[in-house]
Short mmCIF file of C-alpha atoms in Angstrom, two decimals:
data_model
loop_
_atom_site.label_atom_id
_atom_site.label_comp_id
_atom_site.label_asym_id
_atom_site.label_seq_id
_atom_site.Cartn_x
_atom_site.Cartn_y
_atom_site.Cartn_z
CA MET A 143 13.81 0.07 -29.59
CA HIS A 144 17.03 1.82 -28.58
CA LEU A 145 15.01 4.83 -27.43
CA ASN A 146 12.84 2.62 -25.19
CA VAL A 147 16.01 1.19 -23.66
CA HIS A 148 17.20 4.69 -22.77
CA ILE A 149 13.79 5.53 -21.28
CA LEU A 150 14.02 2.37 -19.15
CA LYS A 151 17.53 3.34 -18.05
CA LYS A 152 16.25 6.78 -17.09
CA ALA A 153 13.51 5.18 -14.97
CA GLN A 154 16.09 2.93 -13.32
CA LYS A 155 18.08 6.00 -12.27
CA SER A 156 15.12 7.46 -10.39
CA PHE A 157 15.15 7.23 -6.61
CA TRP A 158 11.91 5.25 -6.36
CA PHE A 159 12.63 2.48 -8.89
CA ILE A 160 14.79 0.07 -6.86
CA PRO A 161 12.77 0.48 -3.60
CA LEU A 162 9.61 -0.26 -5.60
CA VAL A 163 11.09 -3.42 -7.12
CA PHE A 164 12.39 -4.62 -3.74
CA SER A 165 9.02 -3.91 -2.12
CA LEU A 166 7.20 -6.03 -4.69
CA ILE A 167 9.72 -8.83 -4.14
CA SER A 168 9.28 -8.61 -0.37
CA LEU A 169 5.51 -8.78 -0.81
CA VAL A 170 5.88 -11.99 -2.79
CA LEU A 171 8.30 -13.42 -0.21
CA ALA A 172 5.82 -12.65 2.57
CA LEU A 173 3.14 -14.59 0.70
CA VAL A 174 5.57 -17.47 0.16
CA THR A 175 6.52 -17.44 3.85
CA PHE A 176 2.86 -17.51 4.90
CA SER A 177 2.15 -20.35 2.46
CA PHE A 178 5.14 -22.27 3.82
CA ASP A 179 3.83 -21.74 7.36
CA TRP A 180 0.44 -23.10 6.34
CA TRP A 181 2.04 -26.08 4.57
CA LEU A 182 4.08 -26.93 7.70
CA SER A 183 0.90 -26.90 9.77
CA GLN A 184 -0.49 -29.63 7.54
CA HIS A 185 2.61 -31.84 7.56
CA ASP A 186 5.12 -33.22 9.98
CA TYR A 187 8.38 -31.30 10.11
CA PRO A 188 10.87 -33.33 12.17
CA LEU A 189 13.93 -31.98 10.33
CA LEU A 190 13.34 -28.36 11.34
CA PRO A 191 14.64 -27.30 14.78
CA LYS A 192 11.92 -26.50 17.29
CA VAL A 193 13.70 -23.28 18.20
CA LEU A 194 12.60 -21.77 14.87
CA PHE A 195 8.93 -22.01 15.79
CA ALA A 196 6.88 -19.75 18.04
CA ASN A 197 3.26 -19.55 19.08
CA PHE A 198 0.90 -16.93 17.69
CA ASP A 199 1.35 -14.30 20.41
CA LEU A 200 5.13 -14.56 20.45
CA SER A 201 5.27 -14.47 16.62
CA MET A 202 3.14 -11.33 16.49
CA THR A 203 5.30 -9.67 19.15
CA ILE A 204 8.57 -10.53 17.39
CA ILE A 205 7.38 -9.45 13.94
CA SER A 206 5.84 -6.18 15.18
CA THR A 207 9.03 -5.35 17.12
CA ILE A 208 11.18 -6.08 14.08
CA ALA A 209 8.91 -3.94 11.87
CA SER A 210 9.27 -1.02 14.31
CA SER A 211 13.06 -1.46 14.43
CA ILE A 212 13.42 -1.54 10.66
CA MET A 213 11.16 1.50 10.38
CA THR A 214 13.46 3.34 12.77
CA MET A 215 16.52 2.42 10.68
CA THR A 216 14.65 3.57 7.57
CA THR A 217 13.92 6.93 9.21
CA ILE A 218 17.56 7.35 10.20
CA THR A 219 18.59 6.46 6.64
CA PHE A 220 16.26 9.11 5.21
CA SER A 221 17.62 11.69 7.65
CA THR A 222 21.20 10.81 6.75
CA ILE A 223 20.44 11.11 3.05
CA MET A 224 18.95 14.57 3.61
CA VAL A 225 22.03 15.66 5.57
CA VAL A 226 24.30 14.48 2.75
CA LEU A 227 22.16 16.25 0.14
CA THR A 228 22.30 19.46 2.19
CA THR A 229 26.09 19.15 2.42
CA PHE A 230 26.38 18.64 -1.34
CA LEU A 231 24.11 21.62 -1.99
CA SER A 232 25.89 24.06 0.32
CA GLN A 233 29.53 22.96 0.10
CA TYR A 234 30.01 21.54 -3.39
CA SER A 235 27.52 22.20 -6.19
CA PRO A 236 23.77 21.79 -6.76
CA ARG A 237 24.57 19.65 -9.79
CA THR A 238 26.35 17.07 -7.61
CA LEU A 239 23.09 16.11 -5.89
CA GLN A 240 22.28 13.77 -8.75
CA ASN A 241 25.49 11.82 -8.15
CA PHE A 242 24.38 10.77 -4.67
CA ILE A 243 20.72 10.27 -5.60
CA ASN A 244 21.72 7.98 -8.50
CA ASP A 245 24.21 6.10 -6.34
CA ARG A 246 23.22 2.42 -6.53
CA PRO A 247 24.40 1.36 -3.03
CA THR A 248 22.37 4.16 -1.45
CA GLN A 249 19.27 3.17 -3.41
CA ARG A 250 19.72 -0.50 -2.52
CA VAL A 251 20.14 0.21 1.19
CA LEU A 252 16.95 2.24 1.23
CA ALA A 253 15.21 -0.45 -0.83
CA ILE A 254 16.22 -3.19 1.65
CA PHE A 255 14.85 -1.21 4.60
CA VAL A 256 11.58 -0.38 2.83
CA SER A 257 11.15 -3.98 1.68
CA GLY A 258 11.86 -5.21 5.22
CA VAL A 259 9.04 -3.05 6.57
CA VAL A 260 6.69 -4.24 3.81
CA TYR A 261 7.64 -7.86 4.51
CA CYS A 262 6.93 -7.62 8.26
CA ILE A 263 3.68 -5.65 7.88
CA THR A 264 2.43 -8.11 5.28
CA LEU A 265 3.15 -11.03 7.65
CA LEU A 266 1.29 -9.24 10.46
CA ILE A 267 -1.74 -8.91 8.19
CA LEU A 268 -1.63 -12.52 6.99
CA LEU A 269 -1.10 -14.28 10.33
CA LYS A 270 -4.41 -15.14 11.95
CA ASP A 271 -5.05 -16.77 15.32
CA GLU A 272 -8.31 -18.24 14.03
CA SER A 273 -6.45 -20.51 11.61
CA GLY A 274 -6.04 -23.15 14.29
CA GLN A 275 -2.29 -23.24 13.75
CA GLU A 276 -0.30 -23.56 16.98
CA LEU A 277 3.27 -22.82 15.85
CA PHE A 278 4.60 -20.42 13.24
CA ILE A 279 8.00 -20.14 11.52
CA SER A 280 7.34 -16.65 10.09
CA ALA A 281 8.95 -15.01 13.11
CA ALA A 282 12.24 -16.81 12.34
CA PHE A 283 12.21 -15.48 8.76
CA ALA A 284 11.45 -11.98 10.04
CA ALA A 285 14.41 -12.28 12.43
CA ILE A 286 16.66 -13.18 9.47
CA VAL A 287 15.40 -10.09 7.63
CA ALA A 288 16.17 -7.96 10.71
CA ILE A 289 19.74 -9.32 10.90
CA ILE A 290 20.26 -8.55 7.21
CA CYS A 291 18.94 -5.00 7.69
CA LEU A 292 21.27 -4.52 10.66
CA PHE A 293 24.37 -5.39 8.65
CA VAL A 294 23.12 -3.27 5.74
CA PHE A 295 22.71 -0.33 8.12
CA VAL A 296 26.32 -0.67 9.29
CA TYR A 297 27.41 -0.77 5.65
CA PHE A 298 25.33 2.34 4.91
CA VAL A 299 27.06 4.31 7.67
CA HIS A 300 30.43 3.32 6.19
CA HIS A 301 29.28 4.15 2.66
CA VAL A 302 27.96 7.61 3.57
CA SER A 303 31.10 8.47 5.52
CA ASN A 304 33.08 7.80 2.34
CA TRP A 305 30.65 9.64 0.08
CA VAL A 306 30.78 12.92 2.01
CA LYS A 307 34.55 13.06 1.46
CA VAL A 308 35.04 15.59 -1.27
CA SER A 309 37.97 13.66 -2.75
CA ASN A 310 35.74 10.60 -3.30
CA LEU A 311 33.00 12.74 -4.83
CA ILE A 312 35.46 14.35 -7.24
CA HIS A 313 36.93 10.99 -8.21
CA ASN A 314 33.47 9.48 -8.79
CA ILE A 315 32.57 12.36 -11.10
CA THR A 316 35.77 11.71 -13.05
CA ILE A 317 35.03 7.98 -13.34
CA LYS A 318 31.49 8.66 -14.58
CA THR A 319 32.70 11.23 -17.13
CA ASN A 320 35.43 8.93 -18.44
CA HIS A 321 32.81 6.19 -18.73
CA LYS A 322 30.72 8.50 -20.92
CA ILE A 323 33.75 9.17 -23.14
CA GLU A 324 34.24 5.44 -23.61
CA ASN A 325 30.59 4.47 -24.13
CA SER A 326 28.86 7.44 -25.75
CA PRO A 327 27.06 6.47 -28.99
CA LEU A 328 28.56 9.54 -30.64
CA TYR A 329 32.06 8.26 -29.91
CA ARG A 330 31.24 4.76 -31.05
CA LYS A 331 30.32 6.24 -34.41
CA LYS A 332 33.73 7.87 -34.82
CA ASP A 333 34.80 5.42 -37.55
CA LYS A 334 31.93 6.68 -39.68
CA LEU A 335 32.68 10.33 -39.16
CA GLU A 336 34.87 10.73 -42.19
CA SER A 337 35.20 13.95 -44.13
CA THR A 338 35.81 12.08 -47.41
CA HIS A 339 32.86 10.34 -49.00
CA THR A 340 31.64 9.25 -52.41
CA GLY A 341 27.86 9.42 -51.89
CA ILE A 342 25.35 12.12 -51.02
CA ASP A 343 26.86 15.51 -50.28
CA PRO A 344 25.03 18.12 -48.17
CA LEU A 345 25.66 20.67 -50.93
CA SER A 346 23.56 18.56 -53.33
CA PHE A 347 20.49 19.63 -51.33
CA GLU A 348 21.39 23.32 -51.52
CA ASP A 349 18.44 24.12 -53.76
CA THR A 350 16.04 21.73 -52.00
CA GLU A 351 13.41 23.25 -49.74
CA ALA A 352 14.19 22.48 -46.10
CA CYS A 353 11.64 20.84 -43.84
CA TYR A 354 11.78 21.93 -40.19
CA VAL A 355 10.90 19.63 -37.30
CA TYR A 356 9.37 21.60 -34.42
CA SER A 357 9.43 20.42 -30.84
CA ASN A 358 6.07 19.57 -29.25
CA GLU A 359 7.36 20.11 -25.71
CA SER A 360 9.95 22.11 -23.78
CA GLY A 361 12.98 20.72 -21.98
CA TYR A 362 16.70 20.04 -22.12
CA LEU A 363 17.86 17.84 -24.98
CA GLN A 364 19.17 14.84 -23.08
CA HIS A 365 19.66 12.24 -25.78
CA ILE A 366 19.79 11.82 -29.55
CA GLU A 367 19.17 8.27 -30.77
CA ILE A 368 21.86 8.21 -33.45
CA GLU A 369 21.24 4.66 -34.65
CA GLY A 370 17.50 5.13 -35.14
CA LEU A 371 17.87 8.59 -36.66
CA LEU A 372 20.50 7.33 -39.09
CA HIS A 373 18.29 4.38 -40.11
CA ARG A 374 15.30 6.68 -40.68
CA ALA A 375 17.41 9.13 -42.71
CA VAL A 376 18.60 6.26 -44.91
CA SER A 377 15.07 4.90 -45.44
CA ASN A 378 13.78 8.38 -46.38
CA ASP A 379 16.91 9.19 -48.42
CA CYS A 380 17.41 12.51 -46.66
CA ILE A 381 19.90 14.55 -44.63
CA VAL A 382 19.07 15.57 -41.06
CA ARG A 383 20.73 18.53 -39.38
CA MET A 384 20.39 18.81 -35.61
CA ILE A 385 19.89 22.46 -34.64
CA LYS A 386 20.35 21.78 -30.93
CA THR A 387 23.03 19.72 -29.20
CA PRO A 388 22.71 17.62 -26.03
CA GLY A 389 22.53 19.88 -22.99
CA GLU A 390 20.79 22.79 -24.75
CA TYR A 391 17.26 23.90 -23.87
CA LEU A 392 14.57 23.41 -26.48
CA LEU A 393 11.38 25.48 -26.28
CA GLU A 394 8.05 24.11 -27.46
CA GLY A 395 7.37 25.20 -31.01
CA THR A 396 11.01 25.90 -31.89
CA ALA A 397 12.90 23.99 -34.56
CA ALA A 398 14.81 20.98 -33.30
CA MET A 399 16.16 19.74 -36.63
CA THR A 400 16.14 20.42 -40.36
CA ILE A 401 15.49 17.80 -43.03
CA TRP A 402 16.51 17.97 -46.68
CA SER A 403 14.91 15.41 -48.95
CA GLU A 404 13.71 15.13 -52.53
CA GLU A 405 10.81 12.93 -51.40
CA ASP A 406 7.42 14.42 -50.54
CA ASP A 407 6.17 11.82 -48.05
CA ILE A 408 8.44 12.89 -45.16
CA LYS A 409 6.62 12.94 -41.81
CA PRO A 410 8.58 15.43 -39.63
CA GLU A 411 6.79 14.50 -36.39
CA GLU A 412 8.20 10.97 -36.57
CA TYR A 413 11.72 12.33 -36.20
CA LEU A 414 10.88 13.65 -32.72
CA ASN A 415 10.81 10.02 -31.55
CA PHE A 416 14.60 9.96 -31.81
CA ILE A 417 15.27 12.64 -29.20
CA ILE A 418 14.62 12.74 -25.44
CA LEU A 419 13.78 15.97 -23.63
CA GLY A 420 13.80 16.32 -19.86
CA PRO A 421 13.77 18.85 -17.03
CA ASP A 422 17.38 18.18 -16.02
CA LYS A 423 20.49 19.34 -17.80
CA GLU A 424 22.15 15.95 -17.63
CA PRO A 425 22.43 14.57 -21.15
CA ILE A 426 23.45 10.97 -21.62
CA GLU A 427 26.36 11.92 -23.90
CA ASP A 428 27.28 15.29 -22.38
CA ILE A 429 30.76 14.85 -20.96
CA ASP A 430 30.90 18.62 -20.52
CA LEU A 431 28.51 18.26 -17.56
CA GLY A 432 31.06 16.27 -15.54
CA ILE A 433 33.70 18.91 -16.25
CA ARG A 434 31.29 21.66 -15.18
CA LYS A 435 30.64 19.88 -11.89
CA LEU A 436 34.36 19.75 -11.14
CA VAL A 437 34.78 23.41 -12.11
CA GLU A 438 31.92 24.46 -9.82
CA ILE A 439 33.35 22.51 -6.88
CA ALA A 440 36.75 24.12 -7.50
CA LEU A 441 35.22 27.62 -7.72
CA ARG A 442 33.40 27.15 -4.42
CA ALA A 443 36.57 25.83 -2.84
CA ILE A 444 38.59 28.95 -3.74
CA SER A 445 35.78 31.35 -2.78
CA PRO A 446 36.42 33.53 0.30
CA ALA A 447 33.57 31.80 2.15
CA ILE A 448 35.23 28.36 2.01
CA ASN A 449 38.89 29.11 1.14
CA ASP A 450 39.99 25.53 0.44
CA PRO A 451 42.56 25.68 -2.39
CA ASN A 452 43.58 22.05 -1.90
CA THR A 453 40.11 20.90 -2.98
CA ALA A 454 40.38 23.20 -5.98
CA LYS A 455 43.74 21.65 -6.87
CA ASN A 456 42.19 18.18 -6.64
CA CYS A 457 39.41 19.23 -9.02
CA ILE A 458 41.86 20.74 -11.51
CA GLU A 459 43.91 17.55 -11.45
CA GLU A 460 40.82 15.45 -12.20
CA ILE A 461 39.89 17.85 -15.01
CA GLY A 462 43.32 17.20 -16.47
CA ILE A 463 42.69 13.44 -16.30
CA ILE A 464 39.39 13.82 -18.17
CA LEU A 465 40.86 16.12 -20.84
CA SER A 466 43.86 13.84 -21.26
CA LYS A 467 41.54 10.92 -21.97
CA LEU A 468 39.38 13.06 -24.22
CA ALA A 469 42.38 14.17 -26.26
CA ARG A 470 43.35 10.55 -26.91
CA HIS A 471 39.96 9.91 -28.51
CA LYS A 472 38.91 11.01 -31.94
CA LEU A 473 36.22 13.58 -31.20
CA PRO A 474 32.97 13.19 -33.13
CA GLY A 475 32.90 15.22 -36.28
CA SER A 476 29.96 17.21 -37.57
CA HIS A 477 29.01 14.67 -40.28
CA ILE A 478 27.70 11.15 -39.69
CA ALA A 479 27.59 8.93 -42.77
CA ASP A 480 25.81 5.67 -43.53
CA GLU A 481 27.53 2.45 -44.59
CA GLU A 482 27.75 3.63 -48.21
CA GLY A 483 29.51 6.85 -47.27
CA ASN A 484 26.49 9.10 -47.74
CA ILE A 485 26.29 11.88 -45.16
CA ARG A 486 22.99 11.55 -43.33
CA ILE A 487 23.26 13.49 -40.04
CA ILE A 488 24.88 16.86 -39.37
CA LEU A 489 25.70 17.65 -35.74
CA GLU A 490 27.35 20.63 -34.12
CA GLN A 491 30.15 19.15 -32.04
CA PRO A 492 32.73 20.98 -29.88
CA ASP A 493 36.39 20.35 -30.60
CA PHE A 494 39.16 19.78 -28.05
CA GLU A 495 40.00 23.49 -27.82
CA ASP A 496 36.39 24.22 -26.86
CA TYR A 497 36.56 21.67 -24.03
CA LEU A 498 39.90 23.11 -22.94
CA TYR A 499 38.53 26.64 -22.77
CA GLN A 500 35.30 25.62 -20.99
CA SER A 501 37.36 23.80 -18.37
CA PHE A 502 39.71 26.63 -17.41
CA TYR A 503 38.26 30.04 -18.26
CA GLN A 504 36.44 30.48 -14.93
CA LEU A 505 39.27 28.95 -12.92
CA ARG A 506 41.69 31.31 -14.65
CA HIS A 507 39.57 34.32 -13.70
CA TYR A 508 38.81 33.50 -10.06
CA GLY A 509 42.14 31.83 -9.30
CA LYS A 510 44.40 34.53 -10.75
CA HIS A 511 45.53 35.64 -7.26
CA ASP A 512 46.43 32.16 -5.96
CA ILE A 513 49.78 30.75 -7.11
CA SER A 514 48.78 27.22 -6.03
CA VAL A 515 45.72 27.28 -8.31
CA ILE A 516 47.73 28.78 -11.18
CA ALA A 517 50.48 26.19 -10.79
CA GLU A 518 47.93 23.37 -10.68
CA MET A 519 46.40 24.55 -13.94
CA LEU A 520 49.83 24.46 -15.58
CA ARG A 521 50.46 21.03 -14.07
CA SER A 522 47.12 19.85 -15.45
CA LEU A 523 48.11 21.11 -18.90
CA ARG A 524 51.41 19.24 -18.55
CA MET A 525 49.51 16.05 -17.70
CA ILE A 526 47.42 16.41 -20.85
CA ALA A 527 50.42 17.15 -23.06
CA GLU A 528 52.69 14.34 -21.91
CA ASN A 529 50.08 11.66 -22.67
CA ASN A 530 49.13 12.83 -26.16
CA LYS A 531 50.49 13.46 -29.62
CA LYS A 532 52.10 16.50 -31.20
CA ASP A 533 48.88 18.17 -32.33
CA VAL A 534 47.55 18.16 -28.76
CA LYS A 535 50.92 19.33 -27.40
CA LYS A 536 50.80 22.29 -29.78
CA ILE A 537 47.29 23.23 -28.61
CA ILE A 538 48.36 22.97 -24.97
CA TRP A 539 51.46 25.11 -25.44
CA THR A 540 49.40 27.80 -27.17
CA PHE A 541 46.70 27.65 -24.48
CA LYS A 542 49.25 28.28 -21.74
CA ASP A 543 49.48 31.88 -23.01
CA TYR A 544 45.80 32.31 -22.13
CA ILE A 545 46.51 31.18 -18.57
CA LEU A 546 49.53 33.48 -18.23
CA GLU A 547 47.60 36.50 -19.54
CA GLY A 548 45.06 36.25 -16.75
CA ILE A 549 47.45 36.07 -13.78
CA ASP A 550 47.46 38.94 -11.30
CA TYR A 551 51.23 39.32 -11.11
CA ASP A 552 51.02 42.16 -8.57
CA SER A 553 49.88 39.66 -5.93
CA LEU A 554 52.84 37.30 -6.57
CA GLN A 555 56.23 37.45 -4.87
CA ASN A 556 59.70 36.59 -6.14
CA LEU A 557 59.51 32.98 -4.98
CA ASP A 558 56.08 32.67 -6.58
CA MET A 559 57.53 33.77 -9.91
CA LYS A 560 60.37 31.27 -9.54
CA PHE A 561 57.81 28.57 -8.79
CA LEU A 562 55.81 29.62 -11.86
CA MET A 563 58.87 29.41 -14.11
CA LYS A 564 59.57 25.92 -12.82
CA HIS A 565 56.13 24.76 -13.91
CA LEU A 566 56.57 26.45 -17.28
CA GLU A 567 59.84 24.54 -17.73
CA GLU A 568 58.06 21.25 -16.98
CA LEU A 569 55.22 22.12 -19.34
CA ALA A 570 57.64 22.99 -22.14
CA SER A 571 59.43 19.68 -21.61
CA SER A 572 56.13 17.76 -21.79
CA CYS A 573 55.24 19.61 -24.99
CA GLY A 574 58.55 18.62 -26.55
CA LEU A 575 60.02 22.16 -26.43
CA PRO A 576 63.21 21.98 -24.36
CA ASP A 577 64.62 25.05 -26.16
CA TRP A 578 61.58 27.27 -25.73
CA ASP A 579 62.09 31.04 -25.69
CA ARG A 580 62.06 31.85 -21.98
CA ASP A 581 62.83 35.52 -22.50
CA ALA A 582 59.90 35.92 -24.89
CA VAL A 583 57.52 34.55 -22.27
CA ARG A 584 58.95 36.79 -19.55
CA ASN A 585 58.81 39.86 -21.76
CA SER A 586 55.28 39.14 -22.94
CA PHE A 587 53.55 38.38 -19.64
CA PHE A 588 55.73 39.14 -16.60
CA PRO A 589 56.01 42.55 -14.84
CA ASN A 590 58.92 44.82 -15.77
CA LYS A 591 61.15 43.77 -12.91
CA TYR A 592 61.11 40.17 -14.18
CA LYS A 593 61.75 41.04 -17.82
CA THR A 594 65.15 40.87 -19.49
CA GLU A 595 67.27 44.05 -19.77
CA ASP A 596 66.68 44.30 -23.51
CA ALA A 597 62.94 44.24 -22.99
CA ASN A 598 63.10 46.91 -20.29
CA GLN A 599 65.16 49.17 -22.52
CA THR A 600 62.65 48.69 -25.32
CA ASP A 601 59.81 49.66 -22.99
CA GLU A 602 61.67 52.77 -21.85
CA ASN A 603 62.41 53.87 -25.43
CA SER A 604 58.79 53.41 -26.42
#
């Protein structure tokens, strides 16, 4: 049941779903409007203003003109969407296309225009001069639809002008990633991910023959239905180990999971019902994808072709916001237990240090010449440290050595080094280290002219 819900959600994210639903609704409304027109022709309607009615020729002219106008707005909307997609593809990252395609306001605007065209064309087909009806109210309803489409078109222009702003795109990616952190099924199971248990231990199946579940199709692993898989593992009294994690590619015929059980009636193919494979590398629980999008936008921004370090700084800041939130959550462990404490599912899960490295290793390499990018990375680390506990602060302070090791100090000037030390001071303060060894950092990473005299003498003697 949960898997079907996720399949439905995936269909709802497609670009055609909302326009299709709106088109069906508009078709029904056109039939209702025509039926209402016919009913009025059979009854007296003194309460309705005469201005709402028109004869057959005028009604056909109005509706056909409105249909052409809405079709024109629809064409302009399609063209605008293609321009935005081209901008995202060339300026930001190919993986950001999905953000605009899945944007609900954009889908609804397109759906309203398409449904408006369907509504008017359906009325043109239904209205007949041979019906003997003298006056029609359908034209008035079509005019209302046209007015609605006009205001929606103005809104769409405003919406697109905001979407193409890179700052809004970056912030929307951050919001979506933080939402995944809050609502991922893996994170909701964190209370069950305990290392201490009194029931079944994975080592108890050490001598049991493993049963492998092979994939019957190829694609990216987009979702693991934890609830259903856990329930099936409990009913079969077995332990399931996922070989692949969300976001990894699974080839047809390769093992997707391993099952250990003392029972002989296990049906491995049934366990494939608890995973979703797809052509896109956008897993439902993969918060790493949002981080990768921000990293790619930042890398393009600092490339020589674009040379926009301010956009890169904005991305790095948003990465810090995501990692700060991630550090405040208890990351999913590798073992998922049932209600009795028996370990049932084994998953390979990255820890916080893995996320930290994946977020900064490319930025560290390509931004090593730019002091503004380097300083922003240190400021992002400070943001993470000041909002978290001592264990995270310790990880951050150790990770800063990795950033310092990659800096191209030959491209930095005296004021740049002073600026760098200022950010190191702030980072040390956020990590709770006001008395940190400044000389040790200088002597370990900085060029000779910035080292202390004792360090220089040591280098000369060696």
